[in-house]
């Protein structure tokens, strides 16, 4: 794809519980990346409360954009296009970002580019890896998604597999709650698992017949909850670190096995991780070892670019921009937007 030089994109992300804005130059250089997280607020409820998320976005969005421009040393006059996540996500949360992006684009007569949230997560890899270009395979693992994707070209995706039920991050969050670790559970399980024995408890690893790249985590989650209940009913104590380590091993083993099956079938030479769970130390280590054994180059973003942020929307937005994607003033939030839909 022919690059267009000197394009500054103002990117906005508000699909879940982070209000975020960024200025990204030519898709790969981040001038600013401001994230206002609502985690402390939602912690009180053990998970994201959609209405609270929307209200907080509307309160924060202008400040976050102002800060992103200020940190980039720019005004809206330096911006060439506005990119915004328009799905998937919480509808009320998405609407705040979409309405804001439309208002700015309309007022400044700028092109408007709606971006798929998963395309954003995948594109986070472009920011710190100047050598990474499609085609490559990508495992997107977050609180809402678990997708194994073939990135055929910029903006061109083939979904090889997906979860049939819970997302990987969702399983982490639910198991963390059962152990009493609180929300968000992923990083806490990651930390606790380091003190436990991953072989202590044998939890099931679901493989879906006839769908070698699909995932299922609800059976695993139930097995962990049953194990904890069983111990409690027998009046026995259990070691939370062993539960965390054994659960994590079951998740990581399946993620790595399916990913490597796809690598073999597609003769891939490059593999990327994306999404909040891509920060997980056991997943990174498991993928590093598996990729090294096969001579495959492994990529993953820094933790700050793994969780929801707007820089990744600016990176994806740039490639959409140069391929000619433009959205009209009728752009709306699409809570169940499919990857590849326009
Ligand atoms: O990408 P993200 O910020 O939001 C979604 O688009 O869903 O991902 C958040 C998810 C949460 O479920 C969180 O528990 C999980 O990512 N997560 C982790 C780790 N850091 C965040 N899961 C496992 N290990 C981690 N280190
Ligand atoms: Zn996300």
mmCIF file of C-alpha atoms and ligand atoms in Angstrom:
data_model
loop_
_atom_site.group_PDB
_atom_site.id
_atom_site.type_symbol
_atom_site.label_atom_id
_atom_site.label_comp_id
_atom_site.label_asym_id
_atom_site.label_seq_id
_atom_site.Cartn_x
_atom_site.Cartn_y
_atom_site.Cartn_z
ATOM 1 C CA UNK A 1 0.000 0.000 0.000
ATOM 2 C CA UNK A 2 1.306 3.444 -0.915
ATOM 3 C CA UNK A 3 1.913 5.535 2.151
ATOM 4 C CA UNK A 4 0.636 9.074 2.372
ATOM 5 C CA UNK A 5 3.041 11.199 4.336
ATOM 6 C CA UNK A 6 2.426 13.640 7.147
ATOM 7 C CA UNK A 7 -1.017 12.589 8.196
ATOM 8 C CA UNK A 8 -1.935 13.481 11.766
ATOM 9 C CA UNK A 9 -4.925 11.583 13.062
ATOM 10 C CA UNK A 10 -6.884 12.523 16.152
ATOM 11 C CA UNK A 11 -8.182 9.218 17.504
ATOM 12 C CA UNK A 12 -10.922 8.626 20.046
ATOM 13 C CA UNK A 13 -11.776 5.411 21.933
ATOM 14 C CA UNK A 14 -14.689 5.017 24.369
ATOM 15 C CA UNK A 15 -16.038 1.511 23.770
ATOM 16 C CA UNK A 16 -15.820 0.261 27.356
ATOM 17 C CA UNK A 17 -14.399 1.809 30.528
ATOM 18 C CA UNK A 18 -11.498 3.886 29.211
ATOM 19 C CA UNK A 19 -11.985 7.382 27.804
ATOM 20 C CA UNK A 20 -9.035 7.813 25.484
ATOM 21 C CA UNK A 21 -7.685 10.208 22.858
ATOM 22 C CA UNK A 22 -4.435 10.213 20.913
ATOM 23 C CA UNK A 23 -2.631 12.000 18.122
ATOM 24 C CA UNK A 24 -0.855 9.576 15.786
ATOM 25 C CA UNK A 25 1.434 10.545 12.899
ATOM 26 C CA UNK A 26 1.494 8.334 9.785
ATOM 27 C CA UNK A 27 -0.037 5.410 11.684
ATOM 28 C CA UNK A 28 3.044 4.480 13.639
ATOM 29 C CA UNK A 29 4.336 7.487 15.551
ATOM 30 C CA UNK A 30 2.403 8.336 18.707
ATOM 31 C CA UNK A 31 2.535 12.060 19.533
ATOM 32 C CA UNK A 32 0.214 11.638 22.525
ATOM 33 C CA UNK A 33 -1.839 8.864 24.111
ATOM 34 C CA UNK A 34 -4.122 9.982 26.947
ATOM 35 C CA UNK A 35 -6.198 7.422 28.838
ATOM 36 C CA UNK A 36 -8.676 8.227 31.571
ATOM 37 C CA UNK A 37 -9.496 4.903 33.206
ATOM 38 C CA UNK A 38 -12.713 4.302 35.096
ATOM 39 C CA UNK A 39 -11.470 1.106 36.750
ATOM 40 C CA UNK A 40 -11.573 2.513 40.297
ATOM 41 C CA UNK A 41 -15.234 3.407 39.814
ATOM 42 C CA UNK A 42 -16.315 0.035 38.398
ATOM 43 C CA UNK A 43 -14.262 -1.929 40.960
ATOM 44 C CA UNK A 44 -16.956 -1.087 43.521
ATOM 45 C CA UNK A 45 -19.426 -3.171 41.465
ATOM 46 C CA UNK A 46 -17.083 -6.019 40.490
ATOM 47 C CA UNK A 47 -17.296 -5.191 36.774
ATOM 48 C CA UNK A 48 -18.170 -2.500 34.246
ATOM 49 C CA UNK A 49 -21.582 -0.857 34.785
ATOM 50 C CA UNK A 50 -22.621 0.408 31.314
ATOM 51 C CA UNK A 51 -24.599 3.462 32.406
ATOM 52 C CA UNK A 52 -21.853 4.651 34.720
ATOM 53 C CA UNK A 53 -19.343 4.164 31.886
ATOM 54 C CA UNK A 54 -21.368 6.367 29.496
ATOM 55 C CA UNK A 55 -21.800 9.109 32.071
ATOM 56 C CA UNK A 56 -18.105 9.138 32.878
ATOM 57 C CA UNK A 57 -17.161 9.259 29.166
ATOM 58 C CA UNK A 58 -19.334 12.330 28.588
ATOM 59 C CA UNK A 59 -17.744 14.009 31.599
ATOM 60 C CA UNK A 60 -14.158 13.272 30.559
ATOM 61 C CA UNK A 61 -14.017 13.238 26.780
ATOM 62 C CA UNK A 62 -13.329 16.920 26.104
ATOM 63 C CA UNK A 63 -10.588 17.086 28.742
ATOM 64 C CA UNK A 64 -8.929 13.969 27.371
ATOM 65 C CA UNK A 65 -8.952 15.329 23.795
ATOM 66 C CA UNK A 66 -7.651 18.703 24.941
ATOM 67 C CA UNK A 67 -4.820 16.975 26.785
ATOM 68 C CA UNK A 68 -3.981 14.781 23.783
ATOM 69 C CA UNK A 69 -3.701 17.839 21.518
ATOM 70 C CA UNK A 70 -1.704 19.757 24.109
ATOM 71 C CA UNK A 71 0.764 16.923 24.638
ATOM 72 C CA UNK A 72 1.183 16.593 20.869
ATOM 73 C CA UNK A 73 1.839 20.352 20.718
ATOM 74 C CA UNK A 74 -1.009 20.780 18.260
ATOM 75 C CA UNK A 75 -4.392 22.361 17.743
ATOM 76 C CA UNK A 76 -7.246 20.946 15.680
ATOM 77 C CA UNK A 77 -5.816 22.958 12.753
ATOM 78 C CA UNK A 78 -2.927 20.464 12.551
ATOM 79 C CA UNK A 79 -5.229 17.427 12.363
ATOM 80 C CA UNK A 80 -5.924 15.770 8.979
ATOM 81 C CA UNK A 81 -8.623 13.271 10.000
ATOM 82 C CA UNK A 82 -10.629 12.074 13.002
ATOM 83 C CA UNK A 83 -10.765 8.332 13.744
ATOM 84 C CA UNK A 84 -13.138 6.823 16.280
ATOM 85 C CA UNK A 85 -14.096 3.371 17.549
ATOM 86 C CA UNK A 86 -17.708 2.757 16.456
ATOM 87 C CA UNK A 87 -17.985 -0.894 17.551
ATOM 88 C CA UNK A 88 -18.066 -3.415 19.022
ATOM 89 C CA UNK A 89 -18.624 -2.321 22.612
ATOM 90 C CA UNK A 90 -21.195 -0.849 24.979
ATOM 91 C CA UNK A 91 -23.630 1.183 22.913
ATOM 92 C CA UNK A 92 -23.961 4.106 25.328
ATOM 93 C CA UNK A 93 -20.191 4.277 25.727
ATOM 94 C CA UNK A 94 -19.502 4.097 21.973
ATOM 95 C CA UNK A 95 -22.081 6.822 21.257
ATOM 96 C CA UNK A 96 -20.128 9.353 23.308
ATOM 97 C CA UNK A 97 -16.964 8.882 21.215
ATOM 98 C CA UNK A 98 -18.841 8.718 17.906
ATOM 99 C CA UNK A 99 -20.846 11.905 18.613
ATOM 100 C CA UNK A 100 -17.686 13.717 19.713
ATOM 101 C CA UNK A 101 -15.733 12.622 16.617
ATOM 102 C CA UNK A 102 -18.576 13.681 14.334
ATOM 103 C CA UNK A 103 -18.849 17.077 15.999
ATOM 104 C CA UNK A 104 -15.114 17.759 15.617
ATOM 105 C CA UNK A 105 -14.971 16.477 12.038
ATOM 106 C CA UNK A 106 -18.046 18.508 11.082
ATOM 107 C CA UNK A 107 -16.843 21.709 12.738
ATOM 108 C CA UNK A 108 -13.347 21.469 11.211
ATOM 109 C CA UNK A 109 -14.443 19.935 7.894
ATOM 110 C CA UNK A 110 -12.217 16.867 8.413
ATOM 111 C CA UNK A 111 -12.616 13.305 7.105
ATOM 112 C CA UNK A 112 -14.319 10.973 9.604
ATOM 113 C CA UNK A 113 -13.097 7.379 9.910
ATOM 114 C CA UNK A 114 -14.956 4.780 11.968
ATOM 115 C CA UNK A 115 -12.637 2.057 13.268
ATOM 116 C CA UNK A 116 -13.397 -1.480 14.446
ATOM 117 C CA UNK A 117 -12.146 -1.938 18.020
ATOM 118 C CA UNK A 118 -10.393 -5.249 17.226
ATOM 119 C CA UNK A 119 -8.697 -3.732 14.194
ATOM 120 C CA UNK A 120 -7.396 -1.173 16.680
ATOM 121 C CA UNK A 121 -6.038 -3.842 19.036
ATOM 122 C CA UNK A 122 -4.294 -5.607 16.123
ATOM 123 C CA UNK A 123 -2.859 -2.312 14.829
ATOM 124 C CA UNK A 124 -1.315 -1.526 18.238
ATOM 125 C CA UNK A 125 1.449 -3.848 17.041
ATOM 126 C CA UNK A 126 2.423 -1.455 14.218
ATOM 127 C CA UNK A 127 3.311 1.298 16.666
ATOM 128 C CA UNK A 128 6.383 -0.249 18.266
ATOM 129 C CA UNK A 129 7.378 -2.619 15.462
ATOM 130 C CA UNK A 130 8.270 -0.597 12.353
ATOM 131 C CA UNK A 131 9.234 -3.833 10.570
ATOM 132 C CA UNK A 132 5.825 -5.475 11.053
ATOM 133 C CA UNK A 133 3.748 -5.585 7.871
ATOM 134 C CA UNK A 134 0.962 -7.949 6.807
ATOM 135 C CA UNK A 135 0.518 -10.791 6.193
ATOM 136 C CA UNK A 136 0.706 -12.191 9.721
ATOM 137 C CA UNK A 137 -1.431 -14.112 12.191
ATOM 138 C CA UNK A 138 -2.788 -12.410 15.290
ATOM 139 C CA UNK A 139 -4.315 -13.698 18.506
ATOM 140 C CA UNK A 140 -6.631 -11.043 19.924
ATOM 141 C CA UNK A 141 -7.366 -11.768 23.569
ATOM 142 C CA UNK A 142 -9.232 -9.220 25.670
ATOM 143 C CA UNK A 143 -12.079 -8.893 28.155
ATOM 144 C CA UNK A 144 -14.638 -9.030 25.354
ATOM 145 C CA UNK A 145 -12.905 -10.939 22.541
ATOM 146 C CA UNK A 146 -10.881 -14.021 21.746
ATOM 147 C CA UNK A 147 -10.151 -14.174 18.024
ATOM 148 C CA UNK A 148 -7.507 -15.881 15.955
ATOM 149 C CA UNK A 149 -7.154 -13.681 12.880
ATOM 150 C CA UNK A 150 -5.182 -13.804 9.649
ATOM 151 C CA UNK A 151 -4.201 -10.256 8.727
ATOM 152 C CA UNK A 152 -4.006 -10.651 4.963
ATOM 153 C CA UNK A 153 -3.262 -6.967 4.357
ATOM 154 C CA UNK A 154 -3.887 -3.627 6.051
ATOM 155 C CA UNK A 155 -7.618 -3.589 6.784
ATOM 156 C CA UNK A 156 -8.125 -7.118 5.378
ATOM 157 C CA UNK A 157 -8.912 -9.776 7.956
ATOM 158 C CA UNK A 158 -9.866 -13.417 7.880
ATOM 159 C CA UNK A 159 -11.203 -14.760 11.175
ATOM 160 C CA UNK A 160 -9.840 -18.287 11.632
ATOM 161 C CA UNK A 161 -11.290 -18.961 15.071
ATOM 162 C CA UNK A 162 -13.135 -17.352 17.941
ATOM 163 C CA UNK A 163 -14.477 -18.188 21.359
ATOM 164 C CA UNK A 164 -17.781 -20.035 21.501
ATOM 165 C CA UNK A 165 -18.642 -18.548 24.901
ATOM 166 C CA UNK A 166 -16.534 -16.503 27.334
ATOM 167 C CA UNK A 167 -13.604 -14.385 26.206
ATOM 168 C CA UNK A 168 -10.227 -15.267 27.737
ATOM 169 C CA UNK A 169 -10.120 -12.027 29.777
ATOM 170 C CA UNK A 170 -13.679 -12.630 30.959
ATOM 171 C CA UNK A 171 -12.639 -16.069 32.264
ATOM 172 C CA UNK A 172 -9.708 -14.450 34.088
ATOM 173 C CA UNK A 173 -12.021 -11.843 35.625
ATOM 174 C CA UNK A 174 -14.614 -14.433 36.756
ATOM 175 C CA UNK A 175 -12.054 -16.809 38.242
ATOM 176 C CA UNK A 176 -10.349 -13.885 40.003
ATOM 177 C CA UNK A 177 -13.654 -12.919 41.565
ATOM 178 C CA UNK A 178 -14.180 -16.513 42.781
ATOM 179 C CA UNK A 179 -10.746 -16.533 44.424
ATOM 180 C CA UNK A 180 -11.560 -13.165 45.977
ATOM 181 C CA UNK A 181 -9.059 -11.082 44.035
ATOM 182 C CA UNK A 182 -11.445 -8.397 42.708
ATOM 183 C CA UNK A 183 -11.773 -6.596 39.351
ATOM 184 C CA UNK A 184 -10.016 -6.557 36.924
ATOM 185 C CA UNK A 185 -8.748 -10.022 37.654
ATOM 186 C CA UNK A 186 -6.332 -10.697 34.810
ATOM 187 C CA UNK A 187 -3.281 -8.871 36.164
ATOM 188 C CA UNK A 188 -3.981 -10.184 39.696
ATOM 189 C CA UNK A 189 -4.141 -13.817 38.576
ATOM 190 C CA UNK A 190 -1.014 -13.255 36.496
ATOM 191 C CA UNK A 191 0.831 -12.071 39.631
ATOM 192 C CA UNK A 192 -0.583 -14.704 42.026
ATOM 193 C CA UNK A 193 0.081 -17.547 39.569
ATOM 194 C CA UNK A 194 3.820 -16.882 39.850
ATOM 195 C CA UNK A 195 3.640 -18.201 43.445
ATOM 196 C CA UNK A 196 1.613 -21.307 42.556
ATOM 197 C CA UNK A 197 2.145 -24.686 40.934
ATOM 198 C CA UNK A 198 0.586 -24.875 37.434
ATOM 199 C CA UNK A 199 0.513 -28.688 37.663
ATOM 200 C CA UNK A 200 -1.282 -28.746 41.054
ATOM 201 C CA UNK A 201 -4.813 -29.123 39.660
ATOM 202 C CA UNK A 202 -5.756 -30.591 36.315
ATOM 203 C CA UNK A 203 -8.411 -28.316 34.798
ATOM 204 C CA UNK A 204 -10.086 -29.203 31.475
ATOM 205 C CA UNK A 205 -8.852 -27.735 28.177
ATOM 206 C CA UNK A 206 -11.658 -27.510 25.673
ATOM 207 C CA UNK A 207 -10.986 -28.440 22.071
ATOM 208 C CA UNK A 208 -13.871 -27.948 19.680
ATOM 209 C CA UNK A 209 -14.405 -30.810 17.303
ATOM 210 C CA UNK A 210 -14.176 -29.819 13.612
ATOM 211 C CA UNK A 211 -13.164 -26.253 14.584
ATOM 212 C CA UNK A 212 -9.461 -26.463 15.312
ATOM 213 C CA UNK A 213 -9.083 -22.726 15.886
ATOM 214 C CA UNK A 214 -12.145 -22.064 18.068
ATOM 215 C CA UNK A 215 -11.979 -21.648 21.833
ATOM 216 C CA UNK A 216 -14.275 -22.305 24.784
ATOM 217 C CA UNK A 217 -13.567 -21.112 28.300
ATOM 218 C CA UNK A 218 -16.911 -21.484 30.105
ATOM 219 C CA UNK A 219 -16.287 -25.178 30.979
ATOM 220 C CA UNK A 220 -12.908 -24.283 32.437
ATOM 221 C CA UNK A 221 -14.414 -21.428 34.430
ATOM 222 C CA UNK A 222 -17.122 -23.792 35.818
ATOM 223 C CA UNK A 223 -14.479 -26.414 36.678
ATOM 224 C CA UNK A 224 -12.548 -23.831 38.703
ATOM 225 C CA UNK A 225 -15.715 -22.667 40.494
ATOM 226 C CA UNK A 226 -16.691 -26.308 41.212
ATOM 227 C CA UNK A 227 -13.231 -27.029 42.572
ATOM 228 C CA UNK A 228 -13.446 -24.045 44.938
ATOM 229 C CA UNK A 229 -17.026 -24.924 46.021
ATOM 230 C CA UNK A 230 -16.037 -28.565 46.528
ATOM 231 C CA UNK A 231 -13.178 -27.570 48.838
ATOM 232 C CA UNK A 232 -15.414 -25.195 50.768
ATOM 233 C CA UNK A 233 -18.184 -27.825 51.196
ATOM 234 C CA UNK A 234 -15.691 -30.343 52.517
ATOM 235 C CA UNK A 235 -14.369 -27.719 54.908
ATOM 236 C CA UNK A 236 -10.971 -27.947 53.202
ATOM 237 C CA UNK A 237 -8.828 -24.967 52.372
ATOM 238 C CA UNK A 238 -7.391 -24.480 48.894
ATOM 239 C CA UNK A 239 -4.298 -22.685 47.747
ATOM 240 C CA UNK A 240 -5.406 -19.655 45.655
ATOM 241 C CA UNK A 241 -1.963 -19.469 44.031
ATOM 242 C CA UNK A 242 -2.215 -23.092 42.844
ATOM 243 C CA UNK A 243 -5.747 -22.456 41.512
ATOM 244 C CA UNK A 244 -4.543 -19.309 39.695
ATOM 245 C CA UNK A 245 -1.482 -21.067 38.226
ATOM 246 C CA UNK A 246 -3.414 -24.197 37.148
ATOM 247 C CA UNK A 247 -6.248 -22.137 35.621
ATOM 248 C CA UNK A 248 -3.750 -19.928 33.792
ATOM 249 C CA UNK A 249 -1.918 -22.957 32.422
ATOM 250 C CA UNK A 250 -5.178 -24.376 31.015
ATOM 251 C CA UNK A 251 -5.952 -21.046 29.284
ATOM 252 C CA UNK A 252 -2.452 -20.455 27.940
ATOM 253 C CA UNK A 253 -1.973 -24.046 26.716
ATOM 254 C CA UNK A 254 -5.125 -23.845 24.573
ATOM 255 C CA UNK A 255 -4.299 -20.369 23.244
ATOM 256 C CA UNK A 256 -0.791 -21.478 22.256
ATOM 257 C CA UNK A 257 -1.887 -24.860 20.802
ATOM 258 C CA UNK A 258 -4.590 -23.353 18.559
ATOM 259 C CA UNK A 259 -2.291 -20.519 17.505
ATOM 260 C CA UNK A 260 0.499 -22.912 16.528
ATOM 261 C CA UNK A 261 -1.953 -25.125 14.624
ATOM 262 C CA UNK A 262 -2.908 -22.043 12.596
ATOM 263 C CA UNK A 263 0.765 -21.148 12.088
ATOM 264 C CA UNK A 264 1.389 -24.615 10.630
ATOM 265 C CA UNK A 265 -1.656 -24.561 8.363
ATOM 266 C CA UNK A 266 -0.915 -21.066 6.991
ATOM 267 C CA UNK A 267 2.873 -21.293 6.809
ATOM 268 C CA UNK A 268 2.996 -18.102 8.851
ATOM 269 C CA UNK A 269 6.347 -16.503 9.586
ATOM 270 C CA UNK A 270 5.051 -13.721 11.830
ATOM 271 C CA UNK A 271 2.682 -13.899 14.790
ATOM 272 C CA UNK A 272 1.280 -11.030 16.872
ATOM 273 C CA UNK A 273 -0.573 -10.850 20.179
ATOM 274 C CA UNK A 274 -3.124 -8.135 20.927
ATOM 275 C CA UNK A 275 -5.684 -7.088 23.556
ATOM 276 C CA UNK A 276 -5.562 -6.794 27.335
ATOM 277 C CA UNK A 277 -4.604 -10.451 27.930
ATOM 278 C CA UNK A 278 -1.596 -10.013 25.592
ATOM 279 C CA UNK A 279 0.075 -8.461 28.680
ATOM 280 C CA UNK A 280 -0.111 -11.821 30.444
ATOM 281 C CA UNK A 281 3.374 -13.038 31.334
ATOM 282 C CA UNK A 282 2.586 -16.755 30.965
ATOM 283 C CA UNK A 283 0.986 -16.217 27.548
ATOM 284 C CA UNK A 284 3.954 -14.182 26.341
ATOM 285 C CA UNK A 285 6.379 -16.795 27.624
ATOM 286 C CA UNK A 286 4.356 -19.709 26.152
ATOM 287 C CA UNK A 287 4.090 -17.983 22.776
ATOM 288 C CA UNK A 288 7.749 -16.959 22.832
ATOM 289 C CA UNK A 289 8.866 -20.556 23.369
ATOM 290 C CA UNK A 290 6.465 -21.961 20.739
ATOM 291 C CA UNK A 291 7.413 -19.338 18.134
ATOM 292 C CA UNK A 292 11.125 -19.703 18.811
ATOM 293 C CA UNK A 293 10.882 -23.479 18.316
ATOM 294 C CA UNK A 294 9.317 -22.874 14.879
ATOM 295 C CA UNK A 295 11.512 -19.944 13.834
ATOM 296 C CA UNK A 296 8.554 -17.548 13.868
ATOM 297 C CA UNK A 297 8.883 -13.862 14.707
ATOM 298 C CA UNK A 298 6.651 -12.940 17.680
ATOM 299 C CA UNK A 299 5.290 -9.423 18.229
ATOM 300 C CA UNK A 300 3.309 -7.894 21.061
ATOM 301 C CA UNK A 301 2.628 -4.337 22.184
ATOM 302 C CA UNK A 302 3.770 -2.788 25.479
ATOM 303 C CA UNK A 303 1.166 -3.268 28.245
ATOM 304 C CA UNK A 304 -0.142 0.314 27.860
ATOM 305 C CA UNK A 305 -0.915 -0.401 24.180
ATOM 306 C CA UNK A 306 -2.447 -3.834 24.950
ATOM 307 C CA UNK A 307 -5.350 -2.492 27.010
ATOM 308 C CA UNK A 308 -7.879 -0.120 25.499
ATOM 309 C CA UNK A 309 -6.273 3.083 24.215
ATOM 310 C CA UNK A 310 -6.726 5.537 21.368
ATOM 311 C CA UNK A 311 -3.227 5.302 19.838
ATOM 312 C CA UNK A 312 -4.188 1.896 18.422
ATOM 313 C CA UNK A 313 -7.311 3.494 16.871
ATOM 314 C CA UNK A 314 -5.062 6.159 15.322
ATOM 315 C CA UNK A 315 -2.800 3.459 13.851
ATOM 316 C CA UNK A 316 -5.741 1.525 12.378
ATOM 317 C CA UNK A 317 -7.375 4.804 11.320
ATOM 318 C CA UNK A 318 -4.315 5.792 9.276
ATOM 319 C CA UNK A 319 -4.368 2.597 7.197
ATOM 320 C CA UNK A 320 -8.133 2.963 6.720
ATOM 321 C CA UNK A 321 -7.544 6.598 5.712
ATOM 322 C CA UNK A 322 -4.951 5.787 3.050
ATOM 323 C CA UNK A 323 -7.104 2.983 1.669
ATOM 324 C CA UNK A 324 -9.902 5.538 1.183
ATOM 325 C CA UNK A 325 -12.294 4.679 4.015
ATOM 326 C CA UNK A 326 -14.516 7.667 4.858
ATOM 327 C CA UNK A 327 -17.655 7.617 6.967
ATOM 328 C CA UNK A 328 -20.593 9.971 6.572
ATOM 329 C CA UNK A 329 -22.444 12.107 9.108
ATOM 330 C CA UNK A 330 -24.775 9.147 9.637
ATOM 331 C CA UNK A 331 -22.028 7.089 11.333
ATOM 332 C CA UNK A 332 -23.580 5.336 14.328
ATOM 333 C CA UNK A 333 -22.397 3.125 17.172
ATOM 334 C CA UNK A 334 -22.626 -0.583 16.265
ATOM 335 C CA UNK A 335 -22.364 -2.631 19.492
ATOM 336 C CA UNK A 336 -21.961 -5.977 17.682
ATOM 337 C CA UNK A 337 -19.915 -4.767 14.692
ATOM 338 C CA UNK A 338 -18.217 -7.637 12.836
ATOM 339 C CA UNK A 339 -14.589 -7.398 11.793
ATOM 340 C CA UNK A 340 -14.517 -6.539 8.087
ATOM 341 C CA UNK A 341 -17.928 -4.756 8.102
ATOM 342 C CA UNK A 342 -17.963 -1.172 6.893
HETATM 343 O O1 LIG B 1 -8.337 -5.033 25.812
HETATM 344 P P1 LIG B 1 -8.930 -4.732 27.119
HETATM 345 O O2 LIG B 1 -8.375 -3.564 27.904
HETATM 346 O O3 LIG B 1 -10.447 -4.461 27.025
HETATM 347 C C1 LIG B 1 -11.316 -5.146 26.155
HETATM 348 O O4 LIG B 1 -11.385 -4.771 24.955
HETATM 349 O O5 LIG B 1 -11.956 -6.102 26.654
HETATM 350 O O6 LIG B 1 -8.808 -6.068 27.991
HETATM 351 C C2 LIG B 1 -9.165 -6.114 29.344
HETATM 352 C C3 LIG B 1 -9.019 -7.545 29.818
HETATM 353 C C4 LIG B 1 -9.571 -7.783 31.226
HETATM 354 O O7 LIG B 1 -10.367 -8.938 31.196
HETATM 355 C C5 LIG B 1 -8.304 -7.990 32.058
HETATM 356 O O8 LIG B 1 -8.528 -8.827 33.180
HETATM 357 C C6 LIG B 1 -7.381 -8.629 31.048
HETATM 358 O O9 LIG B 1 -7.624 -7.923 29.850
HETATM 359 N N1 LIG B 1 -5.965 -8.517 31.410
HETATM 360 C C7 LIG B 1 -5.175 -9.570 31.702
HETATM 361 C C8 LIG B 1 -3.894 -9.048 32.050
HETATM 362 N N2 LIG B 1 -3.961 -7.686 31.952
HETATM 363 C C9 LIG B 1 -5.241 -7.382 31.555
HETATM 364 N N3 LIG B 1 -5.431 -10.889 31.691
HETATM 365 C C10 LIG B 1 -4.437 -11.720 32.032
HETATM 366 N N4 LIG B 1 -3.203 -11.297 32.397
HETATM 367 C C11 LIG B 1 -2.885 -9.991 32.422
HETATM 368 N N5 LIG B 1 -1.669 -9.594 32.776
HETATM 369 ZN ZN1 LIG B 2 -10.338 -3.753 23.905
#
